[in-house]
CSV table of C-alpha atoms in Angstrom, one decimal:
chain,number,residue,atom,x,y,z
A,19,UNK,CA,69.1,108.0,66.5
A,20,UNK,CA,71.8,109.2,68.8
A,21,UNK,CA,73.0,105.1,69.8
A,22,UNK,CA,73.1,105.1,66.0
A,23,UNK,CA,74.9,108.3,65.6
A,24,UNK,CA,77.2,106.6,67.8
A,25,UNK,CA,77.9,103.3,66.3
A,26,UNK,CA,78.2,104.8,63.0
A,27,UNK,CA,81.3,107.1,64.2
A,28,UNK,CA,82.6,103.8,65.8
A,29,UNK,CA,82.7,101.8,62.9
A,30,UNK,CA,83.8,105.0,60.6
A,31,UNK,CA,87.1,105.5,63.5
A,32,UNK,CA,87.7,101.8,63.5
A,33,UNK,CA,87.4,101.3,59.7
A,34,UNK,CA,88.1,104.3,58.1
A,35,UNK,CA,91.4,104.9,55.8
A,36,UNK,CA,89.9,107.2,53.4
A,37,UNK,CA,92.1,110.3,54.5
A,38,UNK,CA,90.9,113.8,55.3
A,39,UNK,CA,92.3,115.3,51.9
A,40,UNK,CA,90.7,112.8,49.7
A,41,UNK,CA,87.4,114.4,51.2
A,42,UNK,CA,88.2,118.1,52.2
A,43,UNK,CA,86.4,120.4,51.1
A,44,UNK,CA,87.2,124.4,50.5
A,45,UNK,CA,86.8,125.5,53.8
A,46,UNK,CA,87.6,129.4,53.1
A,47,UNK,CA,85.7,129.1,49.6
A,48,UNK,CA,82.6,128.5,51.4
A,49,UNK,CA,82.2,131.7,53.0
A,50,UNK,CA,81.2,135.1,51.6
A,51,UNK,CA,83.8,137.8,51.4
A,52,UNK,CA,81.9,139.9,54.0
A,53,UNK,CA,81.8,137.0,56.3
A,54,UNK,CA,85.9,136.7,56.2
A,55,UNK,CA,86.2,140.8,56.1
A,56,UNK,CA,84.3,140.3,59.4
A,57,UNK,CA,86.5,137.5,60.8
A,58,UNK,CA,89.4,139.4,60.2
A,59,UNK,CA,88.9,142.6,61.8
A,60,UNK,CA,87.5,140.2,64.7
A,61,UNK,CA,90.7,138.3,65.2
A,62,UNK,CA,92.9,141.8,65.0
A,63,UNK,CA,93.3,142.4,68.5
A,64,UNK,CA,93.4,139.2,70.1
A,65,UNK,CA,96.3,138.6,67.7
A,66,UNK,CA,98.0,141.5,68.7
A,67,UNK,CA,97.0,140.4,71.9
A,68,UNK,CA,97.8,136.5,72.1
A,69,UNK,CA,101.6,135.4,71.0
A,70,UNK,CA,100.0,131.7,70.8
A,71,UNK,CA,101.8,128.8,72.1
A,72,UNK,CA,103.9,126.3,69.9
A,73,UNK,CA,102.0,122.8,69.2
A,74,UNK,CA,99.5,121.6,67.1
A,75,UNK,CA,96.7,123.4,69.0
A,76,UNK,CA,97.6,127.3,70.0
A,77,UNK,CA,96.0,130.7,70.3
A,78,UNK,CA,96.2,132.1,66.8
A,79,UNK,CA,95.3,129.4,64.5
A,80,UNK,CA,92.3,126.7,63.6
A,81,UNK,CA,93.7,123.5,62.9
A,82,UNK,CA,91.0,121.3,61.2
A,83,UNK,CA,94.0,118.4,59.6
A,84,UNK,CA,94.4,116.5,63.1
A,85,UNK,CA,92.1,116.1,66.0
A,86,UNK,CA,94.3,114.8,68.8
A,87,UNK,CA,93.7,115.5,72.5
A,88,UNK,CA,94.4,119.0,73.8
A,89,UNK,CA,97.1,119.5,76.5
A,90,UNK,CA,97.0,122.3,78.3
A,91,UNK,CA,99.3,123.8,81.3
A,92,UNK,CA,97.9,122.9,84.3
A,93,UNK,CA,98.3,126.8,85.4
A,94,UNK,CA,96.3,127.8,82.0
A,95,UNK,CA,93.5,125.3,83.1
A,96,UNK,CA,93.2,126.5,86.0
A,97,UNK,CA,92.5,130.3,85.0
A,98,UNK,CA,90.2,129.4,82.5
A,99,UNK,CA,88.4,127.3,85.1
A,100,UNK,CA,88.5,130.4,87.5
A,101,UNK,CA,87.3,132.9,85.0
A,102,UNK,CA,84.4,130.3,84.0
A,103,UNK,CA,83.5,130.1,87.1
A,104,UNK,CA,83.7,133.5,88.4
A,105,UNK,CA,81.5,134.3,85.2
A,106,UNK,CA,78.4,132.3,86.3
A,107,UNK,CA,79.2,133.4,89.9
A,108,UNK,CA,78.6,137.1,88.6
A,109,UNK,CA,75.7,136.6,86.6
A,110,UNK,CA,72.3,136.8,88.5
A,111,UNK,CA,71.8,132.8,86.7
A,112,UNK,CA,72.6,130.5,84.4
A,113,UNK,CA,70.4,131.7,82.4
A,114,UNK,CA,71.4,135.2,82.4
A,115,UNK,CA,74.8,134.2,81.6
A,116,UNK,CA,73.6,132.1,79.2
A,117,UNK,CA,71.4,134.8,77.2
A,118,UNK,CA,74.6,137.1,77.7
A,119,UNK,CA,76.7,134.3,75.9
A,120,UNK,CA,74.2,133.9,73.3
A,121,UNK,CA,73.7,137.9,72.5
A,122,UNK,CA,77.4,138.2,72.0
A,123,UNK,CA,77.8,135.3,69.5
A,124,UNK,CA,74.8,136.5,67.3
A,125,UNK,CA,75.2,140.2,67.6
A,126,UNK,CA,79.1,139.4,66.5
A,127,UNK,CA,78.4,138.7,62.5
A,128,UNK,CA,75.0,138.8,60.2
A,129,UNK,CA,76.7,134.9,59.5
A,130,UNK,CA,75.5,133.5,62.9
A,131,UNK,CA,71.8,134.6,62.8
A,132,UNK,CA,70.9,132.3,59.9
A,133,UNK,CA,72.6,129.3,62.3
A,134,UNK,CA,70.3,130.4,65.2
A,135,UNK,CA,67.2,128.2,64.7
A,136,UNK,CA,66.4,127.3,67.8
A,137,UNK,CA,64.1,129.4,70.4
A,138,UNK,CA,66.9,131.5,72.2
A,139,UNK,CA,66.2,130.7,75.6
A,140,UNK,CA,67.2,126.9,74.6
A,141,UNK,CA,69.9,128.1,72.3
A,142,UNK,CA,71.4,129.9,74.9
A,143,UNK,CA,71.5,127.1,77.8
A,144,UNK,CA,73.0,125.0,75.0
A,145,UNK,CA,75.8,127.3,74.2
A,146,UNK,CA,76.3,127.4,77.9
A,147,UNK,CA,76.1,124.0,78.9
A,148,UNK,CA,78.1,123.0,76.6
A,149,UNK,CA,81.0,125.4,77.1
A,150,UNK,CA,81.0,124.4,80.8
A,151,UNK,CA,81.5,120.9,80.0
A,152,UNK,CA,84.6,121.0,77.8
A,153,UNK,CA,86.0,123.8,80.2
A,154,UNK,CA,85.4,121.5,83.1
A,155,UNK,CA,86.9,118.7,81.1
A,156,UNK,CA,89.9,120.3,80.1
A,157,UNK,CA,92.3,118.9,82.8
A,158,UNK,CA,91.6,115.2,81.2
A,159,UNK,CA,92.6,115.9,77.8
A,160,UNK,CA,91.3,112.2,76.8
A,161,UNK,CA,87.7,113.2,78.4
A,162,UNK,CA,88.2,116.2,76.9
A,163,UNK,CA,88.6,114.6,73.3
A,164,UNK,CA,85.5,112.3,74.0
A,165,UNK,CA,83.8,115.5,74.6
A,166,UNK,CA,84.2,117.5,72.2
A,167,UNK,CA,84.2,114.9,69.2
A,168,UNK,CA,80.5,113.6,71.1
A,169,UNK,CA,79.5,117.7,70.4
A,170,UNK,CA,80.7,118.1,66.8
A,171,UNK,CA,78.6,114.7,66.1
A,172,UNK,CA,75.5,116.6,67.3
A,173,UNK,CA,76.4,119.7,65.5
A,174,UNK,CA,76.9,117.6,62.1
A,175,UNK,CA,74.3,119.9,60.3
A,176,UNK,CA,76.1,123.6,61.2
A,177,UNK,CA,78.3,124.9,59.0
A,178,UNK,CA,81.3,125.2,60.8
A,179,UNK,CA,84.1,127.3,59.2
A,180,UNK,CA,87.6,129.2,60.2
A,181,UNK,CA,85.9,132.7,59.8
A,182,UNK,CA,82.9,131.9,62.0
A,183,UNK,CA,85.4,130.2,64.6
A,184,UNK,CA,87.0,132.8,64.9
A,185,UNK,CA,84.6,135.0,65.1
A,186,UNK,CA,82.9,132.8,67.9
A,187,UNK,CA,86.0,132.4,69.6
A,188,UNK,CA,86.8,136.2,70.1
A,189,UNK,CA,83.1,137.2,70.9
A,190,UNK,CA,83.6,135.3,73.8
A,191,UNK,CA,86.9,136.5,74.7
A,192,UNK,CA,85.8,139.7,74.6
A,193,UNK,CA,82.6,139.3,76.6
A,194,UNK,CA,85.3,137.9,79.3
A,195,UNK,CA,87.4,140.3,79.1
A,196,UNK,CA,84.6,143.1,79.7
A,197,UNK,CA,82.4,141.6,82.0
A,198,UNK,CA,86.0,139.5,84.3
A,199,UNK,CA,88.3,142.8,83.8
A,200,UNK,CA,91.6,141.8,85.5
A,201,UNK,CA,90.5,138.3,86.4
A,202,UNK,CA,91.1,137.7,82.1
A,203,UNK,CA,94.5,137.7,82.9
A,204,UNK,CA,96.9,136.8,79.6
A,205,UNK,CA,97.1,133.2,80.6
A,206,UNK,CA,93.3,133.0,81.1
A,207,UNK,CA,92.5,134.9,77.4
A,208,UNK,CA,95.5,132.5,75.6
A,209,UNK,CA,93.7,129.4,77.3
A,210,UNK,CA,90.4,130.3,75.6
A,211,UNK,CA,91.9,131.0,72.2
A,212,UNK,CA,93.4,127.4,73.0
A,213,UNK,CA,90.6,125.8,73.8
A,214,UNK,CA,87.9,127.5,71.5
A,215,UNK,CA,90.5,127.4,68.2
A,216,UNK,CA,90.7,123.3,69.6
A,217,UNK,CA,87.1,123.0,69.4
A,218,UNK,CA,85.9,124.4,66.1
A,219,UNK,CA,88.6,122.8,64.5
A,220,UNK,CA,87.7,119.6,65.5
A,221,UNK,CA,84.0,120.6,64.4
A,222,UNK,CA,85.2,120.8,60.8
A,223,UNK,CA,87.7,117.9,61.2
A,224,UNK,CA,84.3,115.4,61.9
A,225,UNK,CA,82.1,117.0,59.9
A,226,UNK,CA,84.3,116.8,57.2
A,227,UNK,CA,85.9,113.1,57.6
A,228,UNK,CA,82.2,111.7,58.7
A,229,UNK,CA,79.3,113.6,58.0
A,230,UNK,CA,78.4,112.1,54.1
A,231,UNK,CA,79.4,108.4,55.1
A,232,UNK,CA,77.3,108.5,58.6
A,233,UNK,CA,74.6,110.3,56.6
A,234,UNK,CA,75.1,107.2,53.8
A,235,UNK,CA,75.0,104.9,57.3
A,236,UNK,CA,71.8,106.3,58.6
A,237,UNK,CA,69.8,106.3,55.4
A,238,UNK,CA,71.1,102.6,54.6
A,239,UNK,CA,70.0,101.4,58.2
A,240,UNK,CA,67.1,102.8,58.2
């Protein structure tokens, strides 16, 4: 299923030229009003917070239009490297960190729980393998891009929005910044907001220019 997952994106990148607003959906529509109330007073302090950086990809916004490859400072990789790292170092395992990770996220909006459908100890090594490998792939934006486009083809069935991103996206911040205290230096937080705003756009950027033709792929081939 996965090598067909695969293919199917191939072909879809190769042959596409349907474009993404012949297809977009209402991304904000989708959510409830309480699920947005709760995004914003979520994303009020790190916006007070983070000034963003100037690009396609910065701190403050979720751009879904474009999924190019993610370049960031070679000083902002580096703290967010160190933090990551010093964050498993502190935690008595991975799985702990993990579990830690995991509480945040659902404990952060009513939204998430109804996601959650997996046992939690294998939910929560998920969420944390998979954060360490984008984070230790974020010096090679083109790995990087592999990366994260091979993650939002396995998260095809979540509904990915800009509310819950951001929700997501400061959760962890904020775990960080509690649990890293001045190690979550500004550079280190901005990096995150980078990064985390990078992925979940891209998220809804595949699942919205791929999901109903792979899923039309799948069924045909099978």
């Amino acid at each position: 299923a996965n090598e067909l997952v695969r293919c199917a994106a191939q072909w879809l990148r190769l042959g596409s030229v349907m474009s993404l607003e012949e297809e977009q959906i209402d991304i904000e529509d989708e959510d409830s009003t309480d699920e947005d109330g709760e995004a914003s007073a979520a994303t009020e302090q790190t916006s007070q917070d983070l000034t963003g950086t100037a690009g396609i990809h910065n701190a403050r916004e979720v751009n879904y239009q474009v999924f190019e490859e993610l370049h960031l400072s070679g000083a902002q990789v580096e703290e967010v490297q160190n933090v990551w790292q010093s964050y498993l170092n502190s935690a008595e395992s991975r799985e702990a960190a993990g579990e830690a990770i995991y509480a945040t996220i659902f404990d952060s909006a009513t939204s998430f729980q109804s996601l959650f459908k997996t046992p939690r100890a294998v939910m929560a090594m998920r969420l944390m393998n998979g954060l360490s490998q984008i984070i230790g792939s974020l010096g090679d934006p083109k790995g990087c891009k592999i990366m994260v486009e091979t993650l939002g083809f396995q998260h095809l069935d979540l509904e990915v929005t800009i509310p819950r991103v951001c929700i997501f996206r400061d959760a962890i911040i904020e775990l960080l910044t509690v649990e890293m205290g001045p190690k979550m230096t500004h550079k280190a937080k901005e990096g995150f907001a980078v990064f985390l705003n990078y992925v979940g756009g891209s998220y809804i950027y595949v699942r919205v220019k791929f999901a109903e033709r792979i899923q039309i792929l799948t069924s045909s081939w099978a």
